[in-house]
Amino acid sequence: MKINLKRIDKDFNLVATNEEGNSVFIDAAKEIGGNGKGMRPMQLVLAALGSCSTIDIISILRKQKQEPDSVEIEVNGEREPVGPEGYSLFKTIDVHFFIRGNIDKDKAERAVKLSMEKYCSVTKTLEPTAKISYRVTLN
């Protein structure tokens, strides 16, 4: 897996491109000189968690012969204060899945549980430092 990043302005605006040529824009917070032209790095971490688990959930539901009409995810993260080391990790993350369609409730909850507790690599990466909770709203 390889990602290339390139600075695209005089400040902090970057474009990250993967091996397939797909790109995402990244910028710093306005408080430190960013221009709001992209997601901030820690926002991307939350987006990675939500997208990783969503891919798992859709895959698991399809194996269970369940096809959601839509899946939306709200991810909220709270970071610890910046410590003497100079960084701030997530201390809590809450993931709320909104799944719509003719989906069996038990199968939806099982798919989310399997993703969040077993399959999602991003969740597993964050678990050592963040308390991660999740919930499901069906229809």
PDB file of C-alpha atoms in Angstrom:
ATOM      1  CA  MET A   1       0.000   0.000   0.000  1.00  0.00           C
ATOM      2  CA  LYS A   2       1.418   3.353  -1.019  1.00  0.00           C
ATOM      3  CA  ILE A   3       0.154   6.934  -0.711  1.00  0.00           C
ATOM      4  CA  ASN A   4       1.859   9.961  -2.265  1.00  0.00           C
ATOM      5  CA  LEU A   5       1.331  13.401  -0.750  1.00  0.00           C
ATOM      6  CA  LYS A   6       2.047  16.701  -2.469  1.00  0.00           C
ATOM      7  CA  ARG A   7       1.876  20.232  -1.104  1.00  0.00           C
ATOM      8  CA  ILE A   8      -0.383  22.295  -3.374  1.00  0.00           C
ATOM      9  CA  ASP A   9      -0.219  25.788  -1.892  1.00  0.00           C
ATOM     10  CA  LYS A  10       2.120  27.928   0.170  1.00  0.00           C
ATOM     11  CA  ASP A  11       0.501  26.819   3.417  1.00  0.00           C
ATOM     12  CA  PHE A  12      -0.669  23.363   4.567  1.00  0.00           C
ATOM     13  CA  ASN A  13      -2.959  22.220   1.749  1.00  0.00           C
ATOM     14  CA  LEU A  14      -1.946  18.769   0.503  1.00  0.00           C
ATOM     15  CA  VAL A  15      -3.323  16.258  -1.944  1.00  0.00           C
ATOM     16  CA  ALA A  16      -2.908  12.569  -1.085  1.00  0.00           C
ATOM     17  CA  THR A  17      -3.114  10.145  -3.989  1.00  0.00           C
ATOM     18  CA  ASN A  18      -3.234   6.370  -3.852  1.00  0.00           C
ATOM     19  CA  GLU A  19      -1.799   3.871  -6.328  1.00  0.00           C
ATOM     20  CA  GLU A  20      -5.070   3.838  -8.303  1.00  0.00           C
ATOM     21  CA  GLY A  21      -4.990   7.615  -8.776  1.00  0.00           C
ATOM     22  CA  ASN A  22      -7.759   8.479  -6.285  1.00  0.00           C
ATOM     23  CA  SER A  23      -7.153  11.663  -4.311  1.00  0.00           C
ATOM     24  CA  VAL A  24      -8.247  13.392  -1.138  1.00  0.00           C
ATOM     25  CA  PHE A  25      -7.434  16.939  -0.046  1.00  0.00           C
ATOM     26  CA  ILE A  26      -5.929  17.585   3.378  1.00  0.00           C
ATOM     27  CA  ASP A  27      -5.408  20.885   5.183  1.00  0.00           C
ATOM     28  CA  ALA A  28      -4.549  22.151   8.650  1.00  0.00           C
ATOM     29  CA  ALA A  29      -6.976  23.885  10.991  1.00  0.00           C
ATOM     30  CA  LYS A  30      -7.478  27.602  10.346  1.00  0.00           C
ATOM     31  CA  GLU A  31      -6.202  28.329  13.860  1.00  0.00           C
ATOM     32  CA  ILE A  32      -2.716  27.237  12.810  1.00  0.00           C
ATOM     33  CA  GLY A  33      -2.699  28.691   9.308  1.00  0.00           C
ATOM     34  CA  GLY A  34      -4.753  26.226   7.305  1.00  0.00           C
ATOM     35  CA  ASN A  35      -7.244  27.400   4.716  1.00  0.00           C
ATOM     36  CA  GLY A  36     -10.090  24.908   5.178  1.00  0.00           C
ATOM     37  CA  LYS A  37      -9.500  23.349   1.759  1.00  0.00           C
ATOM     38  CA  GLY A  38      -9.481  19.755   2.943  1.00  0.00           C
ATOM     39  CA  MET A  39     -10.011  17.391   5.818  1.00  0.00           C
ATOM     40  CA  ARG A  40      -7.611  17.608   8.713  1.00  0.00           C
ATOM     41  CA  PRO A  41      -5.502  14.515   9.439  1.00  0.00           C
ATOM     42  CA  MET A  42      -7.395  13.468  12.577  1.00  0.00           C
ATOM     43  CA  GLN A  43     -10.703  13.906  10.730  1.00  0.00           C
ATOM     44  CA  LEU A  44      -9.342  11.474   8.161  1.00  0.00           C
ATOM     45  CA  VAL A  45      -8.684   8.984  10.961  1.00  0.00           C
ATOM     46  CA  LEU A  46     -12.372   9.122  11.958  1.00  0.00           C
ATOM     47  CA  ALA A  47     -13.412   8.870   8.307  1.00  0.00           C
ATOM     48  CA  ALA A  48     -11.137   5.846   7.927  1.00  0.00           C
ATOM     49  CA  LEU A  49     -12.797   4.134  10.885  1.00  0.00           C
ATOM     50  CA  GLY A  50     -16.295   4.830   9.542  1.00  0.00           C
ATOM     51  CA  SER A  51     -15.495   3.746   6.005  1.00  0.00           C
ATOM     52  CA  CYS A  52     -13.579   0.622   7.061  1.00  0.00           C
ATOM     53  CA  SER A  53     -16.460  -0.603   9.198  1.00  0.00           C
ATOM     54  CA  THR A  54     -19.044   0.292   6.554  1.00  0.00           C
ATOM     55  CA  ILE A  55     -17.271  -1.835   3.949  1.00  0.00           C
ATOM     56  CA  ASP A  56     -17.256  -4.725   6.444  1.00  0.00           C
ATOM     57  CA  ILE A  57     -20.916  -4.264   7.332  1.00  0.00           C
ATOM     58  CA  ILE A  58     -22.160  -4.151   3.746  1.00  0.00           C
ATOM     59  CA  SER A  59     -20.080  -7.234   2.918  1.00  0.00           C
ATOM     60  CA  ILE A  60     -21.383  -9.155   5.959  1.00  0.00           C
ATOM     61  CA  LEU A  61     -25.003  -8.153   5.280  1.00  0.00           C
ATOM     62  CA  ARG A  62     -24.731  -9.290   1.662  1.00  0.00           C
ATOM     63  CA  LYS A  63     -23.430 -12.688   2.819  1.00  0.00           C
ATOM     64  CA  GLN A  64     -26.539 -12.858   4.998  1.00  0.00           C
ATOM     65  CA  LYS A  65     -28.711 -12.065   1.931  1.00  0.00           C
ATOM     66  CA  GLN A  66     -29.485  -8.597   3.299  1.00  0.00           C
ATOM     67  CA  GLU A  67     -29.132  -5.598   0.957  1.00  0.00           C
ATOM     68  CA  PRO A  68     -29.321  -2.198   2.677  1.00  0.00           C
ATOM     69  CA  ASP A  69     -30.933   0.689   0.794  1.00  0.00           C
ATOM     70  CA  SER A  70     -28.571   3.115   2.504  1.00  0.00           C
ATOM     71  CA  VAL A  71     -25.903   3.196   5.167  1.00  0.00           C
ATOM     72  CA  GLU A  72     -24.858   6.409   6.883  1.00  0.00           C
ATOM     73  CA  ILE A  73     -22.369   6.726   9.692  1.00  0.00           C
ATOM     74  CA  GLU A  74     -21.748   9.478  12.204  1.00  0.00           C
ATOM     75  CA  VAL A  75     -18.378   9.279  13.938  1.00  0.00           C
ATOM     76  CA  ASN A  76     -17.600  11.532  16.899  1.00  0.00           C
ATOM     77  CA  GLY A  77     -14.189  11.599  18.486  1.00  0.00           C
ATOM     78  CA  GLU A  78     -12.951  13.356  21.581  1.00  0.00           C
ATOM     79  CA  ARG A  79      -9.243  13.970  21.903  1.00  0.00           C
ATOM     80  CA  GLU A  80      -7.199  14.274  25.038  1.00  0.00           C
ATOM     81  CA  PRO A  81      -5.480  17.593  25.755  1.00  0.00           C
ATOM     82  CA  VAL A  82      -2.118  18.074  24.101  1.00  0.00           C
ATOM     83  CA  GLY A  83       0.427  16.545  26.448  1.00  0.00           C
ATOM     84  CA  PRO A  84       4.074  17.368  27.067  1.00  0.00           C
ATOM     85  CA  GLU A  85       4.923  15.053  24.152  1.00  0.00           C
ATOM     86  CA  GLY A  86       3.194  17.536  21.834  1.00  0.00           C
ATOM     87  CA  TYR A  87       0.418  15.328  20.485  1.00  0.00           C
ATOM     88  CA  SER A  88      -3.228  14.589  21.284  1.00  0.00           C
ATOM     89  CA  LEU A  89      -4.732  11.130  20.767  1.00  0.00           C
ATOM     90  CA  PHE A  90      -8.404  10.215  20.638  1.00  0.00           C
ATOM     91  CA  LYS A  91      -9.627   9.178  24.067  1.00  0.00           C
ATOM     92  CA  THR A  92     -13.205   8.313  23.046  1.00  0.00           C
ATOM     93  CA  ILE A  93     -14.840   7.581  19.711  1.00  0.00           C
ATOM     94  CA  ASP A  94     -18.548   6.948  19.193  1.00  0.00           C
ATOM     95  CA  VAL A  95     -19.763   5.419  15.930  1.00  0.00           C
ATOM     96  CA  HIS A  96     -23.468   5.575  15.075  1.00  0.00           C
ATOM     97  CA  PHE A  97     -24.627   3.478  12.120  1.00  0.00           C
ATOM     98  CA  PHE A  98     -27.888   4.358  10.374  1.00  0.00           C
ATOM     99  CA  ILE A  99     -28.930   1.419   8.193  1.00  0.00           C
ATOM    100  CA  ARG A 100     -32.053   1.649   6.057  1.00  0.00           C
ATOM    101  CA  GLY A 101     -33.873  -0.993   4.087  1.00  0.00           C
ATOM    102  CA  ASN A 102     -35.662  -4.281   4.530  1.00  0.00           C
ATOM    103  CA  ILE A 103     -32.972  -5.548   6.905  1.00  0.00           C
ATOM    104  CA  ASP A 104     -33.351  -8.015   9.770  1.00  0.00           C
ATOM    105  CA  LYS A 105     -32.469  -6.170  12.995  1.00  0.00           C
ATOM    106  CA  ASP A 106     -30.475  -9.066  14.495  1.00  0.00           C
ATOM    107  CA  LYS A 107     -28.460  -9.473  11.287  1.00  0.00           C
ATOM    108  CA  ALA A 108     -27.708  -5.754  11.140  1.00  0.00           C
ATOM    109  CA  GLU A 109     -26.569  -5.688  14.764  1.00  0.00           C
ATOM    110  CA  ARG A 110     -24.459  -8.821  14.229  1.00  0.00           C
ATOM    111  CA  ALA A 111     -22.800  -7.298  11.135  1.00  0.00           C
ATOM    112  CA  VAL A 112     -21.904  -4.137  13.071  1.00  0.00           C
ATOM    113  CA  LYS A 113     -20.614  -6.123  16.044  1.00  0.00           C
ATOM    114  CA  LEU A 114     -18.454  -8.352  13.824  1.00  0.00           C
ATOM    115  CA  SER A 115     -16.974  -5.342  12.080  1.00  0.00           C
ATOM    116  CA  MET A 116     -16.311  -3.275  15.177  1.00  0.00           C
ATOM    117  CA  GLU A 117     -15.077  -6.109  17.381  1.00  0.00           C
ATOM    118  CA  LYS A 118     -13.301  -8.375  14.902  1.00  0.00           C
ATOM    119  CA  TYR A 119     -12.741  -7.232  11.313  1.00  0.00           C
ATOM    120  CA  CYS A 120     -12.204  -3.449  11.057  1.00  0.00           C
ATOM    121  CA  SER A 121      -8.436  -2.872  10.993  1.00  0.00           C
ATOM    122  CA  VAL A 122      -8.822   0.835  11.753  1.00  0.00           C
ATOM    123  CA  THR A 123     -10.838   0.069  14.890  1.00  0.00           C
ATOM    124  CA  LYS A 124      -8.164  -2.389  15.991  1.00  0.00           C
ATOM    125  CA  THR A 125      -5.476   0.234  15.355  1.00  0.00           C
ATOM    126  CA  LEU A 126      -7.259   2.796  17.544  1.00  0.00           C
ATOM    127  CA  GLU A 127      -8.401   0.466  20.357  1.00  0.00           C
ATOM    128  CA  PRO A 128      -5.168   0.586  22.390  1.00  0.00           C
ATOM    129  CA  THR A 129      -5.585   4.317  23.041  1.00  0.00           C
ATOM    130  CA  ALA A 130      -9.285   5.119  22.548  1.00  0.00           C
ATOM    131  CA  LYS A 131     -12.477   3.809  24.118  1.00  0.00           C
ATOM    132  CA  ILE A 132     -14.659   3.021  21.095  1.00  0.00           C
ATOM    133  CA  SER A 133     -18.416   2.647  21.391  1.00  0.00           C
ATOM    134  CA  TYR A 134     -20.946   1.992  18.667  1.00  0.00           C
ATOM    135  CA  ARG A 135     -24.684   1.758  18.098  1.00  0.00           C
ATOM    136  CA  VAL A 136     -27.087   0.927  15.320  1.00  0.00           C
ATOM    137  CA  THR A 137     -30.293   2.622  14.223  1.00  0.00           C
ATOM    138  CA  LEU A 138     -32.276   0.564  11.743  1.00  0.00           C
ATOM    139  CA  ASN A 139     -34.664   2.453   9.462  1.00  0.00           C
TER     140      ASN A 139
END
